[in-house]
mmCIF file of C-alpha atoms in Angstrom:
data_model
loop_
_atom_site.group_PDB
_atom_site.id
_atom_site.type_symbol
_atom_site.label_atom_id
_atom_site.label_comp_id
_atom_site.label_asym_id
_atom_site.label_seq_id
_atom_site.Cartn_x
_atom_site.Cartn_y
_atom_site.Cartn_z
ATOM 1 C CA UNK A 1 109.625 -2.873 182.009
ATOM 2 C CA UNK A 2 112.341 -5.166 184.117
ATOM 3 C CA UNK A 3 115.448 -6.399 182.171
ATOM 4 C CA UNK A 4 114.270 -8.872 179.616
ATOM 5 C CA UNK A 5 116.561 -10.641 177.955
ATOM 6 C CA UNK A 6 115.202 -9.896 175.030
ATOM 7 C CA UNK A 7 113.170 -7.593 173.673
ATOM 8 C CA UNK A 8 109.873 -9.095 171.599
ATOM 9 C CA UNK A 9 107.521 -11.503 173.815
ATOM 10 C CA UNK A 10 104.132 -12.898 172.328
ATOM 11 C CA UNK A 11 100.859 -11.890 173.815
ATOM 12 C CA UNK A 12 97.364 -13.519 172.758
ATOM 13 C CA UNK A 13 94.322 -10.747 172.563
ATOM 14 C CA UNK A 14 91.079 -11.827 172.032
ATOM 15 C CA UNK A 15 88.808 -9.743 170.009
ATOM 16 C CA UNK A 16 84.792 -10.149 170.060
ATOM 17 C CA UNK A 17 85.617 -12.755 166.773
ATOM 18 C CA UNK A 18 88.826 -14.098 167.113
ATOM 19 C CA UNK A 19 92.217 -14.310 168.976
ATOM 20 C CA UNK A 20 95.187 -12.572 167.727
ATOM 21 C CA UNK A 21 98.735 -13.144 168.414
ATOM 22 C CA UNK A 22 100.446 -9.834 168.819
ATOM 23 C CA UNK A 23 104.054 -8.775 169.448
ATOM 24 C CA UNK A 24 105.399 -6.615 172.351
ATOM 25 C CA UNK A 25 108.810 -4.731 172.510
ATOM 26 C CA UNK A 26 109.956 -4.645 176.223
ATOM 27 C CA UNK A 27 113.201 -3.304 177.952
ATOM 28 C CA UNK A 28 115.420 -1.215 176.466
ATOM 29 C CA UNK A 29 115.866 -0.768 172.634
ATOM 30 C CA UNK A 30 118.842 1.272 170.936
ATOM 31 C CA UNK A 31 118.416 2.815 167.736
ATOM 32 C CA UNK A 32 121.916 2.432 166.444
ATOM 33 C CA UNK A 33 124.231 4.753 164.980
ATOM 34 C CA UNK A 34 125.712 4.088 161.282
ATOM 35 C CA UNK A 35 129.507 2.996 161.334
ATOM 36 C CA UNK A 36 131.292 5.008 158.564
ATOM 37 C CA UNK A 37 134.635 5.949 157.424
ATOM 38 C CA UNK A 38 136.088 9.597 156.977
ATOM 39 C CA UNK A 39 135.131 9.597 153.689
ATOM 40 C CA UNK A 40 131.048 8.852 154.695
ATOM 41 C CA UNK A 41 131.245 4.850 153.344
ATOM 42 C CA UNK A 42 129.825 2.119 155.650
ATOM 43 C CA UNK A 43 132.234 0.671 157.782
ATOM 44 C CA UNK A 44 130.385 -2.772 158.369
ATOM 45 C CA UNK A 45 133.810 -4.028 160.349
ATOM 46 C CA UNK A 46 132.256 -1.912 163.455
ATOM 47 C CA UNK A 47 129.190 -3.330 163.923
ATOM 48 C CA UNK A 48 130.430 -6.529 165.729
ATOM 49 C CA UNK A 49 131.839 -4.308 168.413
ATOM 50 C CA UNK A 50 129.041 -2.171 168.380
ATOM 51 C CA UNK A 51 126.712 -4.947 169.417
ATOM 52 C CA UNK A 52 128.944 -6.452 172.163
ATOM 53 C CA UNK A 53 129.335 -2.830 174.014
ATOM 54 C CA UNK A 54 125.108 -2.855 173.411
ATOM 55 C CA UNK A 55 124.797 -6.228 174.746
ATOM 56 C CA UNK A 56 127.017 -5.612 177.728
ATOM 57 C CA UNK A 57 124.817 -2.458 178.496
ATOM 58 C CA UNK A 58 121.844 -4.294 178.963
ATOM 59 C CA UNK A 59 119.902 -3.479 176.220
ATOM 60 C CA UNK A 60 117.393 -5.838 174.535
ATOM 61 C CA UNK A 61 117.042 -4.989 171.218
ATOM 62 C CA UNK A 62 118.103 -3.027 168.312
ATOM 63 C CA UNK A 63 116.362 -0.148 166.009
ATOM 64 C CA UNK A 64 118.214 -0.056 162.955
ATOM 65 C CA UNK A 65 118.562 2.422 160.240
ATOM 66 C CA UNK A 66 116.248 4.906 161.593
ATOM 67 C CA UNK A 67 116.507 8.507 162.530
ATOM 68 C CA UNK A 68 119.917 8.019 164.601
ATOM 69 C CA UNK A 69 121.260 5.496 161.998
ATOM 70 C CA UNK A 70 120.567 8.091 159.443
ATOM 71 C CA UNK A 71 118.880 6.008 157.273
ATOM 72 C CA UNK A 72 117.252 8.373 155.437
ATOM 73 C CA UNK A 73 121.317 9.644 154.213
ATOM 74 C CA UNK A 74 121.985 5.752 153.282
ATOM 75 C CA UNK A 75 121.302 4.177 149.705
ATOM 76 C CA UNK A 76 118.727 1.309 149.904
ATOM 77 C CA UNK A 77 121.690 -1.273 148.941
ATOM 78 C CA UNK A 78 123.578 0.653 152.277
ATOM 79 C CA UNK A 79 120.712 0.335 154.273
ATOM 80 C CA UNK A 80 120.138 -3.461 153.077
ATOM 81 C CA UNK A 81 123.994 -4.526 153.871
ATOM 82 C CA UNK A 82 123.672 -2.447 157.008
ATOM 83 C CA UNK A 83 120.463 -4.567 158.366
ATOM 84 C CA UNK A 84 122.691 -8.219 157.323
ATOM 85 C CA UNK A 85 125.266 -6.966 159.376
ATOM 86 C CA UNK A 86 123.946 -6.537 162.607
ATOM 87 C CA UNK A 87 121.420 -9.838 162.158
ATOM 88 C CA UNK A 88 125.052 -11.733 161.565
ATOM 89 C CA UNK A 89 126.568 -9.732 164.396
ATOM 90 C CA UNK A 90 123.532 -10.169 167.040
ATOM 91 C CA UNK A 91 123.240 -13.939 166.248
ATOM 92 C CA UNK A 92 119.781 -13.806 167.504
ATOM 93 C CA UNK A 93 120.745 -12.755 171.256
ATOM 94 C CA UNK A 94 119.347 -9.279 170.257
ATOM 95 C CA UNK A 95 115.769 -8.402 169.086
ATOM 96 C CA UNK A 96 115.997 -6.240 165.877
ATOM 97 C CA UNK A 97 113.694 -4.156 164.236
ATOM 98 C CA UNK A 98 114.486 -2.788 160.624
ATOM 99 C CA UNK A 99 113.164 0.454 159.701
ATOM 100 C CA UNK A 100 112.618 0.935 156.397
ATOM 101 C CA UNK A 101 110.640 4.257 155.943
ATOM 102 C CA UNK A 102 111.596 6.026 152.690
ATOM 103 C CA UNK A 103 110.288 9.044 150.527
ATOM 104 C CA UNK A 104 109.841 6.065 147.516
ATOM 105 C CA UNK A 105 107.214 3.941 148.591
ATOM 106 C CA UNK A 106 108.656 1.186 145.940
ATOM 107 C CA UNK A 107 112.490 1.288 148.011
ATOM 108 C CA UNK A 108 110.221 1.168 151.333
ATOM 109 C CA UNK A 109 108.580 -2.205 150.239
ATOM 110 C CA UNK A 110 111.989 -3.249 148.800
ATOM 111 C CA UNK A 111 113.541 -2.830 151.706
ATOM 112 C CA UNK A 112 110.788 -4.664 154.125
ATOM 113 C CA UNK A 113 111.190 -7.311 151.697
ATOM 114 C CA UNK A 114 114.599 -7.603 152.580
ATOM 115 C CA UNK A 115 114.628 -7.115 155.747
ATOM 116 C CA UNK A 116 112.058 -10.218 156.555
ATOM 117 C CA UNK A 117 114.057 -12.400 154.294
ATOM 118 C CA UNK A 118 117.431 -11.311 156.412
ATOM 119 C CA UNK A 119 115.771 -12.295 159.417
ATOM 120 C CA UNK A 120 114.611 -9.336 161.545
ATOM 121 C CA UNK A 121 112.076 -9.350 164.379
ATOM 122 C CA UNK A 122 109.867 -6.619 163.589
ATOM 123 C CA UNK A 123 109.494 -4.240 160.465
ATOM 124 C CA UNK A 124 108.926 -0.523 161.215
ATOM 125 C CA UNK A 125 108.197 2.662 158.962
ATOM 126 C CA UNK A 126 107.575 6.489 159.226
ATOM 127 C CA UNK A 127 105.679 8.519 156.978
ATOM 128 C CA UNK A 128 107.052 9.897 153.645
ATOM 129 C CA UNK A 129 108.887 13.461 154.515
ATOM 130 C CA UNK A 130 108.883 15.285 151.642
ATOM 131 C CA UNK A 131 105.259 14.986 150.359
ATOM 132 C CA UNK A 132 103.746 15.212 153.651
ATOM 133 C CA UNK A 133 100.452 13.417 154.888
ATOM 134 C CA UNK A 134 97.901 15.453 156.313
ATOM 135 C CA UNK A 135 94.637 12.706 156.186
ATOM 136 C CA UNK A 136 94.684 9.971 158.330
ATOM 137 C CA UNK A 137 93.321 7.696 155.339
ATOM 138 C CA UNK A 138 96.280 8.123 153.145
ATOM 139 C CA UNK A 139 98.732 7.385 155.940
ATOM 140 C CA UNK A 140 96.562 4.008 156.707
ATOM 141 C CA UNK A 141 96.739 3.698 152.919
ATOM 142 C CA UNK A 142 100.475 3.931 152.545
ATOM 143 C CA UNK A 143 101.429 1.878 155.715
ATOM 144 C CA UNK A 144 99.337 -0.831 154.524
ATOM 145 C CA UNK A 145 101.139 -0.810 151.182
ATOM 146 C CA UNK A 146 104.745 -0.759 153.070
ATOM 147 C CA UNK A 147 103.650 -3.626 155.690
ATOM 148 C CA UNK A 148 102.154 -5.999 152.800
ATOM 149 C CA UNK A 149 105.773 -6.057 151.554
ATOM 150 C CA UNK A 150 106.610 -8.539 154.621
ATOM 151 C CA UNK A 151 103.351 -9.914 155.825
ATOM 152 C CA UNK A 152 104.977 -12.274 157.696
ATOM 153 C CA UNK A 153 106.497 -9.820 160.194
ATOM 154 C CA UNK A 154 105.090 -7.899 162.768
ATOM 155 C CA UNK A 155 104.893 -3.924 161.871
ATOM 156 C CA UNK A 156 105.384 -1.106 163.683
ATOM 157 C CA UNK A 157 104.603 2.593 162.208
ATOM 158 C CA UNK A 158 107.146 5.129 163.333
ATOM 159 C CA UNK A 159 105.264 8.549 164.721
ATOM 160 C CA UNK A 160 107.436 11.045 164.678
ATOM 161 C CA UNK A 161 105.944 14.316 163.650
ATOM 162 C CA UNK A 162 109.118 16.635 164.423
ATOM 163 C CA UNK A 163 110.893 14.989 161.559
ATOM 164 C CA UNK A 164 108.092 13.787 159.056
ATOM 165 C CA UNK A 165 105.879 17.080 159.831
ATOM 166 C CA UNK A 166 102.836 14.455 159.596
ATOM 167 C CA UNK A 167 100.763 15.207 163.090
ATOM 168 C CA UNK A 168 97.625 12.944 162.341
ATOM 169 C CA UNK A 169 96.101 11.629 165.403
ATOM 170 C CA UNK A 170 97.859 8.493 166.527
ATOM 171 C CA UNK A 171 94.116 7.232 168.061
ATOM 172 C CA UNK A 172 92.599 8.072 164.865
ATOM 173 C CA UNK A 173 95.308 6.173 163.284
ATOM 174 C CA UNK A 174 95.642 2.777 165.022
ATOM 175 C CA UNK A 175 91.987 2.321 165.096
ATOM 176 C CA UNK A 176 91.608 2.918 161.206
ATOM 177 C CA UNK A 177 94.769 0.811 160.422
ATOM 178 C CA UNK A 178 94.147 -2.020 162.925
ATOM 179 C CA UNK A 179 91.222 -2.671 160.483
ATOM 180 C CA UNK A 180 93.358 -2.654 157.058
ATOM 181 C CA UNK A 181 96.755 -4.004 158.411
ATOM 182 C CA UNK A 182 97.049 -7.744 159.273
ATOM 183 C CA UNK A 183 100.630 -7.388 160.644
ATOM 184 C CA UNK A 184 100.050 -4.254 162.170
ATOM 185 C CA UNK A 185 101.943 -4.496 165.929
ATOM 186 C CA UNK A 186 101.896 -1.367 167.389
ATOM 187 C CA UNK A 187 103.374 1.864 167.284
ATOM 188 C CA UNK A 188 106.702 3.792 167.915
ATOM 189 C CA UNK A 189 105.699 6.880 169.305
ATOM 190 C CA UNK A 190 108.787 9.621 169.265
ATOM 191 C CA UNK A 191 106.999 12.680 170.869
ATOM 192 C CA UNK A 192 106.781 14.418 174.011
ATOM 193 C CA UNK A 193 102.757 14.072 174.061
ATOM 194 C CA UNK A 194 102.399 11.931 177.180
ATOM 195 C CA UNK A 195 98.609 12.413 177.085
ATOM 196 C CA UNK A 196 98.326 10.934 173.583
ATOM 197 C CA UNK A 197 100.827 8.547 174.842
ATOM 198 C CA UNK A 198 98.860 7.759 177.776
ATOM 199 C CA UNK A 199 95.649 7.295 175.746
ATOM 200 C CA UNK A 200 97.126 4.959 173.090
ATOM 201 C CA UNK A 201 97.654 2.461 175.758
ATOM 202 C CA UNK A 202 93.790 1.520 176.292
ATOM 203 C CA UNK A 203 93.032 2.372 172.170
ATOM 204 C CA UNK A 204 91.746 -0.711 170.625
ATOM 205 C CA UNK A 205 91.303 -2.446 173.680
ATOM 206 C CA UNK A 206 94.770 -2.562 174.225
ATOM 207 C CA UNK A 207 95.207 -4.896 171.344
ATOM 208 C CA UNK A 208 98.535 -3.197 170.194
ATOM 209 C CA UNK A 209 101.641 -2.673 171.497
ATOM 210 C CA UNK A 210 102.902 1.648 171.777
ATOM 211 C CA UNK A 211 106.767 2.038 172.685
ATOM 212 C CA UNK A 212 107.989 5.103 174.043
ATOM 213 C CA UNK A 213 110.391 7.180 171.992
ATOM 214 C CA UNK A 214 111.753 10.510 173.958
ATOM 215 C CA UNK A 215 114.722 9.735 175.838
ATOM 216 C CA UNK A 216 114.576 12.464 178.468
ATOM 217 C CA UNK A 217 111.367 11.405 179.078
ATOM 218 C CA UNK A 218 111.502 7.775 179.967
ATOM 219 C CA UNK A 219 110.222 8.246 183.535
ATOM 220 C CA UNK A 220 107.240 9.740 182.549
ATOM 221 C CA UNK A 221 106.375 6.921 179.950
ATOM 222 C CA UNK A 222 107.026 4.416 182.845
ATOM 223 C CA UNK A 223 104.650 6.158 184.741
ATOM 224 C CA UNK A 224 101.665 5.661 182.491
ATOM 225 C CA UNK A 225 102.149 2.410 181.437
ATOM 226 C CA UNK A 226 105.235 1.923 179.043
ATOM 227 C CA UNK A 227 106.593 -1.448 178.698
ATOM 228 C CA UNK A 228 109.340 -0.510 176.623
ATOM 229 C CA UNK A 229 111.760 2.044 175.052
ATOM 230 C CA UNK A 230 113.649 2.889 171.851
ATOM 231 C CA UNK A 231 116.196 5.595 171.785
ATOM 232 C CA UNK A 232 119.465 6.883 170.661
ATOM 233 C CA UNK A 233 121.155 7.737 174.040
ATOM 234 C CA UNK A 234 120.362 4.186 174.992
ATOM 235 C CA UNK A 235 123.623 3.540 173.245
ATOM 236 C CA UNK A 236 125.788 4.906 175.797
ATOM 237 C CA UNK A 237 123.674 5.266 179.005
ATOM 238 C CA UNK A 238 121.736 2.432 179.160
ATOM 239 C CA UNK A 239 122.904 1.163 182.556
ATOM 240 C CA UNK A 240 121.542 4.758 184.107
ATOM 241 C CA UNK A 241 118.398 4.106 182.149
ATOM 242 C CA UNK A 242 117.826 0.639 183.933
ATOM 243 C CA UNK A 243 118.542 1.620 187.082
ATOM 244 C CA UNK A 244 115.739 5.168 186.609
ATOM 245 C CA UNK A 245 113.492 1.632 185.560
ATOM 246 C CA UNK A 246 114.270 -0.609 188.673
ATOM 247 C CA UNK A 247 113.968 2.205 190.947
ATOM 248 C CA UNK A 248 110.245 2.874 189.464
ATOM 249 C CA UNK A 249 109.627 -0.690 189.594
ATOM 250 C CA UNK A 250 110.562 -0.891 193.163
ATOM 251 C CA UNK A 251 108.596 1.981 194.253
ATOM 252 C CA UNK A 252 111.261 4.289 194.749
ATOM 253 C CA UNK A 253 110.250 7.354 192.840
ATOM 254 C CA UNK A 254 112.713 9.677 194.617
ATOM 255 C CA UNK A 255 115.696 7.563 193.267
ATOM 256 C CA UNK A 256 114.315 7.322 189.890
ATOM 257 C CA UNK A 257 113.787 11.087 189.432
ATOM 258 C CA UNK A 258 117.404 11.507 190.445
ATOM 259 C CA UNK A 259 118.301 9.219 187.948
ATOM 260 C CA UNK A 260 115.893 10.507 185.496
ATOM 261 C CA UNK A 261 117.522 14.122 185.941
ATOM 262 C CA UNK A 262 120.897 13.104 185.592
ATOM 263 C CA UNK A 263 119.676 11.496 182.096
ATOM 264 C CA UNK A 264 118.236 14.749 180.695
ATOM 265 C CA UNK A 265 121.155 16.750 182.154
ATOM 266 C CA UNK A 266 123.367 14.522 179.740
ATOM 267 C CA UNK A 267 120.877 14.748 177.065
ATOM 268 C CA UNK A 268 120.605 19.008 177.393
ATOM 269 C CA UNK A 269 124.443 18.602 177.095
ATOM 270 C CA UNK A 270 124.812 16.840 173.609
ATOM 271 C CA UNK A 271 121.723 18.368 172.447
ATOM 272 C CA UNK A 272 123.604 22.089 172.476
ATOM 273 C CA UNK A 273 126.233 20.411 169.659
ATOM 274 C CA UNK A 274 125.532 18.626 166.585
ATOM 275 C CA UNK A 275 123.661 15.782 168.007
ATOM 276 C CA UNK A 276 124.483 12.784 165.827
ATOM 277 C CA UNK A 277 128.116 13.773 166.057
ATOM 278 C CA UNK A 278 128.288 14.189 169.987
ATOM 279 C CA UNK A 279 126.986 11.284 170.433
ATOM 280 C CA UNK A 280 128.946 9.519 168.320
ATOM 281 C CA UNK A 281 132.494 11.462 170.113
ATOM 282 C CA UNK A 282 130.841 10.348 173.541
ATOM 283 C CA UNK A 283 130.866 6.413 172.225
ATOM 284 C CA UNK A 284 134.607 7.056 170.955
ATOM 285 C CA UNK A 285 135.697 7.821 174.580
ATOM 286 C CA UNK A 286 133.542 4.748 175.863
ATOM 287 C CA UNK A 287 136.137 2.726 173.605
ATOM 288 C CA UNK A 288 133.302 2.150 170.974
ATOM 289 C CA UNK A 289 134.169 3.456 167.454
ATOM 290 C CA UNK A 290 131.591 4.269 164.671
ATOM 291 C CA UNK A 291 133.219 7.198 162.616
ATOM 292 C CA UNK A 292 131.960 10.504 161.532
ATOM 293 C CA UNK A 293 128.561 11.404 160.144
ATOM 294 C CA UNK A 294 127.530 11.897 156.490
ATOM 295 C CA UNK A 295 126.066 15.316 155.317
ATOM 296 C CA UNK A 296 123.897 17.150 155.531
ATOM 297 C CA UNK A 297 124.506 16.222 159.444
ATOM 298 C CA UNK A 298 127.709 18.006 160.501
ATOM 299 C CA UNK A 299 130.573 16.727 162.441
ATOM 300 C CA UNK A 300 132.203 18.227 165.467
ATOM 301 C CA UNK A 301 135.521 20.722 165.097
ATOM 302 C CA UNK A 302 138.109 19.892 167.291
ATOM 303 C CA UNK A 303 136.966 22.834 169.566
ATOM 304 C CA UNK A 304 133.748 21.645 169.553
ATOM 305 C CA UNK A 305 134.393 17.986 170.814
ATOM 306 C CA UNK A 306 137.228 19.202 173.764
ATOM 307 C CA UNK A 307 134.217 22.035 174.629
ATOM 308 C CA UNK A 308 132.031 18.573 174.709
ATOM 309 C CA UNK A 309 133.545 16.429 176.916
ATOM 310 C CA UNK A 310 134.723 19.613 179.212
ATOM 311 C CA UNK A 311 131.009 20.334 179.914
ATOM 312 C CA UNK A 312 130.541 16.354 180.286
ATOM 313 C CA UNK A 313 133.381 16.399 182.956
ATOM 314 C CA UNK A 314 132.558 19.774 184.879
ATOM 315 C CA UNK A 315 128.943 18.534 184.902
ATOM 316 C CA UNK A 316 130.166 15.132 186.721
ATOM 317 C CA UNK A 317 128.385 13.481 184.234
ATOM 318 C CA UNK A 318 131.752 11.986 183.264
ATOM 319 C CA UNK A 319 131.790 10.168 186.773
ATOM 320 C CA UNK A 320 128.998 7.718 185.768
ATOM 321 C CA UNK A 321 129.241 7.779 181.820
ATOM 322 C CA UNK A 322 132.990 7.272 181.439
ATOM 323 C CA UNK A 323 133.605 5.720 185.027
ATOM 324 C CA UNK A 324 136.024 8.574 185.554
ATOM 325 C CA UNK A 325 135.790 9.429 189.537
ATOM 326 C CA UNK A 326 136.652 13.041 190.458
ATOM 327 C CA UNK A 327 138.427 13.879 193.228
ATOM 328 C CA UNK A 328 136.432 16.648 195.922
ATOM 329 C CA UNK A 329 137.194 17.966 199.361
ATOM 330 C CA UNK A 330 135.578 15.876 202.140
ATOM 331 C CA UNK A 331 133.276 17.747 204.994
ATOM 332 C CA UNK A 332 131.488 20.615 202.426
ATOM 333 C CA UNK A 333 127.943 20.350 201.701
ATOM 334 C CA UNK A 334 128.490 20.021 197.849
ATOM 335 C CA UNK A 335 130.456 16.896 198.724
ATOM 336 C CA UNK A 336 128.628 15.273 200.666
ATOM 337 C CA UNK A 337 125.486 15.795 198.293
ATOM 338 C CA UNK A 338 127.822 14.501 195.397
ATOM 339 C CA UNK A 339 129.275 11.128 197.548
ATOM 340 C CA UNK A 340 125.262 10.178 198.289
ATOM 341 C CA UNK A 341 124.621 10.728 194.387
ATOM 342 C CA UNK A 342 127.218 8.657 193.542
ATOM 343 C CA UNK A 343 126.419 6.115 195.461
ATOM 344 C CA UNK A 344 123.205 5.940 194.173
ATOM 345 C CA UNK A 345 124.848 5.926 190.654
ATOM 346 C CA UNK A 346 126.579 2.971 191.434
ATOM 347 C CA UNK A 347 123.901 0.932 192.720
ATOM 348 C CA UNK A 348 123.170 -2.186 190.333
#
């Protein structure tokens, strides 16, 4: 996967009839949270600091207004304002993907047109989720309509069946959509079905870019050819995930597995709380303010927040997540094992 400075590069693919330039997303791409005030309104003044944090963490791009960013809870006007704020803050230094999925196709098209005008690098969309799509042909027609609103910008379908309820075969979708959507560049694949992700790598003779979207299975995705990954936890632990990639690229699979296990432990803890609020609390402890969540998502109670951070401390995750080493008694087996793990986590 490598440590690319930009998430996007162009590759030329020759079909039987013509040469087509396609976009490929590489490296770690953070699905950004949306900064809010206590009353639930947008707090766009916090965006520049969020972007600085993510640049320093080594991500290569940002995915805006998606599931992590509470995109479905924002108005169309708010999503436009948020996109513009991130474009301004990034100043071209990070690649930007704007999620425009909406239950109203007309609104999704409006968002796509705006995102293209604002200057994002990629437009992406989920399937509508209230009226669930069960036929591949209908999904293709829906995405064709949305992608056509920004014809000069690469388009990625966002597959997340746990939220959309659409379980259509992605191989069938890509094969059908490839002949109907001129700017279709790829797929954001957020499902734990590693075998389908693997098969998609060679779908349509490798014409399309397939990006991994399940953070706790990053190492598994690397093993079957992932070059890029989009996820929410990269907001706070991208340095750890970059170590996983470096270990995998260096064929140090033992280290990669150990590092991935640390990532899994962290994710399991935050998933035991209201996820968005827990992640925002972690970011706050890292010095990155992004405020509360908006209903219907729950915020943490004071008791929950204290318990979350106590669990992170007890699991020694705080050592690498917040750079707060904990003292241990020298000489015992646990301390020796801990010292070895800390050395691994500290490596660049």
